[in-house]
Tab-separated table of C-alpha atoms in Angstrom:
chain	number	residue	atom	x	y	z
A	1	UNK	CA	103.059	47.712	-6.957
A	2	UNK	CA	101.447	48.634	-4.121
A	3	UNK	CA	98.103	47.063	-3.147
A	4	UNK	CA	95.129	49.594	-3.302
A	5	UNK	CA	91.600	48.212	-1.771
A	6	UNK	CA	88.483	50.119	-3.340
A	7	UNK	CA	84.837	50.740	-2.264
A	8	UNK	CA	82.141	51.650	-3.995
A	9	UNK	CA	79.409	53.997	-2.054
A	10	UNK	CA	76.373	55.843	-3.773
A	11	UNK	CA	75.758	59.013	-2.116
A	12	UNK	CA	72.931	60.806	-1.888
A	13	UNK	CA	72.058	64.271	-2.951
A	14	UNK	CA	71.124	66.407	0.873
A	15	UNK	CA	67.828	67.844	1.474
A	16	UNK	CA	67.039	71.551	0.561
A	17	UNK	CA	69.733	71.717	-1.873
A	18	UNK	CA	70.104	71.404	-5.720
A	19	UNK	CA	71.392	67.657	-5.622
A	20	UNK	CA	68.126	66.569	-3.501
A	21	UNK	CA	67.842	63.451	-4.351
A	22	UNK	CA	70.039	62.516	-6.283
A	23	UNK	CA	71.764	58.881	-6.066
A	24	UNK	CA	75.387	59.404	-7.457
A	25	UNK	CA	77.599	56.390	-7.095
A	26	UNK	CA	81.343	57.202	-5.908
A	27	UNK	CA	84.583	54.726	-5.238
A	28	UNK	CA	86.360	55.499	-1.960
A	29	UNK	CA	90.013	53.815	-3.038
A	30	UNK	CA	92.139	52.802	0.631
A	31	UNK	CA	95.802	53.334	-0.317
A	32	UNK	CA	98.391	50.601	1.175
A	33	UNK	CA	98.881	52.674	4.468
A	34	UNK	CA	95.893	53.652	4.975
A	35	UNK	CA	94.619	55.015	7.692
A	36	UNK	CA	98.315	56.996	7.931
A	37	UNK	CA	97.218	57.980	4.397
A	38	UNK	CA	93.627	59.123	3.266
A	39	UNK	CA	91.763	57.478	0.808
A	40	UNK	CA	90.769	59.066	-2.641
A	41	UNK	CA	87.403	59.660	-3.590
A	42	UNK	CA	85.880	60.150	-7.144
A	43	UNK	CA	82.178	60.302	-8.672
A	44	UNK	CA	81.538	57.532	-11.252
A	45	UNK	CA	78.752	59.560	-12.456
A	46	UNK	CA	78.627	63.141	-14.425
A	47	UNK	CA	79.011	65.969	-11.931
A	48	UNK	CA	79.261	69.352	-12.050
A	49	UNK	CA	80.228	70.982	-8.587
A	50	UNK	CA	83.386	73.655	-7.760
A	51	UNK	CA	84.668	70.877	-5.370
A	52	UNK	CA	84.729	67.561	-7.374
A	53	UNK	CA	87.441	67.972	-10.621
A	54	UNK	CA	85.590	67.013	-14.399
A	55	UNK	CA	87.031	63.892	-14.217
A	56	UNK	CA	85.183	63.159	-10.897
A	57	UNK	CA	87.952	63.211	-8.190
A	58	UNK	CA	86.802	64.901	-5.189
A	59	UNK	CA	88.481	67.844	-3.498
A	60	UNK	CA	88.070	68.276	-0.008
A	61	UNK	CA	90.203	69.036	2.897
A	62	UNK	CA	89.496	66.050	4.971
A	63	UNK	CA	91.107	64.129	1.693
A	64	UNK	CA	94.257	66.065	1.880
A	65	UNK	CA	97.261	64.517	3.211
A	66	UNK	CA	97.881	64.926	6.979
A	67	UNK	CA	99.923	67.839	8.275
A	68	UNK	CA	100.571	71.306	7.259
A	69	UNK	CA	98.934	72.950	3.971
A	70	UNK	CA	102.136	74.069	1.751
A	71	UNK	CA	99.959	76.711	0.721
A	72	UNK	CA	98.361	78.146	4.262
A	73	UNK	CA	95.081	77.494	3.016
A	74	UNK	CA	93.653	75.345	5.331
A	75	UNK	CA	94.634	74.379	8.867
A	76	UNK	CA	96.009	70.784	10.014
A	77	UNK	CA	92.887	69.963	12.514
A	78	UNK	CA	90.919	70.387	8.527
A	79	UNK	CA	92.943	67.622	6.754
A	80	UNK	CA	93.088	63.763	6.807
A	81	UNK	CA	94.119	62.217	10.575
A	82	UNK	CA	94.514	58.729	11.333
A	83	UNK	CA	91.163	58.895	13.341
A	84	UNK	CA	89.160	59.616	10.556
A	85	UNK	CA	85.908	57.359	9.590
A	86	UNK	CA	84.444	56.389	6.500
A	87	UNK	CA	81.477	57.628	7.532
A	88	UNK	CA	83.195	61.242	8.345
A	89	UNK	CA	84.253	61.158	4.981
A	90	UNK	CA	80.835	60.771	3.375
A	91	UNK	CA	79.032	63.240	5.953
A	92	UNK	CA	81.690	65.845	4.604
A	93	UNK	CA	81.011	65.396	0.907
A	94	UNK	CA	77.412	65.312	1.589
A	95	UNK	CA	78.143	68.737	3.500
A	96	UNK	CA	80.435	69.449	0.796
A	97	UNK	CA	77.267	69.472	-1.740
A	98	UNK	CA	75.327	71.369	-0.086
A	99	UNK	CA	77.759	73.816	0.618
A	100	UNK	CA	80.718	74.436	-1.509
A	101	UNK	CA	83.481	76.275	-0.931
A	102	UNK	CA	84.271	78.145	-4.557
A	103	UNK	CA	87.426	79.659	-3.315
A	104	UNK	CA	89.434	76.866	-3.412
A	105	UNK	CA	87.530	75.045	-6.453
A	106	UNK	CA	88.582	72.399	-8.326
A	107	UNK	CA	86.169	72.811	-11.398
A	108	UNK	CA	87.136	76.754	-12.273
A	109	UNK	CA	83.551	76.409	-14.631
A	110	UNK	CA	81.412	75.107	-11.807
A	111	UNK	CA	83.263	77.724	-9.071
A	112	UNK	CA	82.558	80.875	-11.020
A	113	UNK	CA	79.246	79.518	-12.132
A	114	UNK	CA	77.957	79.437	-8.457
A	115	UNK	CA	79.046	82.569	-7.833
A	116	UNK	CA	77.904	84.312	-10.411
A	117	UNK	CA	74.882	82.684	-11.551
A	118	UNK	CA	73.561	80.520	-9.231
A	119	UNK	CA	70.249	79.615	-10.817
A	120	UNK	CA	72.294	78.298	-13.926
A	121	UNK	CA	74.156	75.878	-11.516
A	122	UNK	CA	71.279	74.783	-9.943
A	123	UNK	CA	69.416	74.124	-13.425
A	124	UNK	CA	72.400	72.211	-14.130
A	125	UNK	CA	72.552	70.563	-11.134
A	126	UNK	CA	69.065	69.534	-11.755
A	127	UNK	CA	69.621	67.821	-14.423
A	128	UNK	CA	72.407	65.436	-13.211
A	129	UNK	CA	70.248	64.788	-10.357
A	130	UNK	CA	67.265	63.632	-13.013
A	131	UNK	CA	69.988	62.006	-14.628
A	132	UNK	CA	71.312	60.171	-12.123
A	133	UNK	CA	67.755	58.711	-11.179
A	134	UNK	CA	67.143	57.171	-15.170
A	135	UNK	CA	65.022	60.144	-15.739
C-alpha cells in the first residue's frame, strides 16, 4: 500500500465575498510521489460551492494531474507541476472561493445556483460561514 502523508489546513473565507470569514478546516493528502503527483484536497466541513464536490473534494485545475487535459478544457501551464507550493495551492482555493468557475463545476446544484440565483447562494453561503464559526 502505498504511503500517503496528510495535512490538515483551515482556510479562511476571502474578503468581499460570501465566505468572509469563514474558518473551514481542509486536509491537503501528499500522495507517495509527490511533488511528480499533486496532492488532493477536501473540506472537512459542510460546503456548498460549484468547485468543491458534496462530499468535500476540491476541484481545481492546479489539482489536476500534470500534462495535457484529455478533454481540452484547460491548458498544461493551468494544472499541477512539480514546482508547485503548498502555499500556491491554498492562494488558488482561496481565489477559487471568491471566484468560481461554474462551467466546469463539480457540484451541478451549487453551479447552476450561482448562475442563476446568486443571492440564494450567497444566503447559503452565509450560513456555512456562521456555521463554521459555532454560530
Amino acid at each position: 500500500m502505498k504511503e500517503q502523508h496528510q495535512r490538515e489546513n483551515e482556510e479562511q473565507g476571502p474578503q468581499d465575498t460570501c465566505f468572509e470569514g469563514g474558518v473551514f478546516p481542509a486536509v491537503l493528502s501528499f500522495p507517495s510521489d509527490y511533488p511528480l503527483s499533486p496532492p488532493k484536497m477536501r473540506f472537512t466541513c459542510d460546503m456548498f460551492h460549484p468547485n468543491i464536490y458534496p462530499d468535500g473534494r476540491v476541484c481545481i485545475s492546479i489539482l489536476h494531474a500534470p500534462g495535457d487535459d484529455p478533454m481540452g478544457y484547460e491548458s498544461s501551464a493551468e494544472r499541477w507541476s512539480p514546482v508547485q507550493s503548498v502555499e500556491k495551492i491554498l492562494l488558488s482555493v482561496v481565489s477559487m472561493l471568491a471566484e468560481p468557475n461554474d462551467e466546469s463545476g463539480a457540484n451541478v446544484d451549487a453551479s447552476k445556483m450561482w448562475r442563476e440565483d446568486r443571492q440564494q447562494f450567497y444566503s447559503l453561503a452565509q450560513n456555512i460561514v456562521r456555521k463554521s464559526l459555532g454560530l
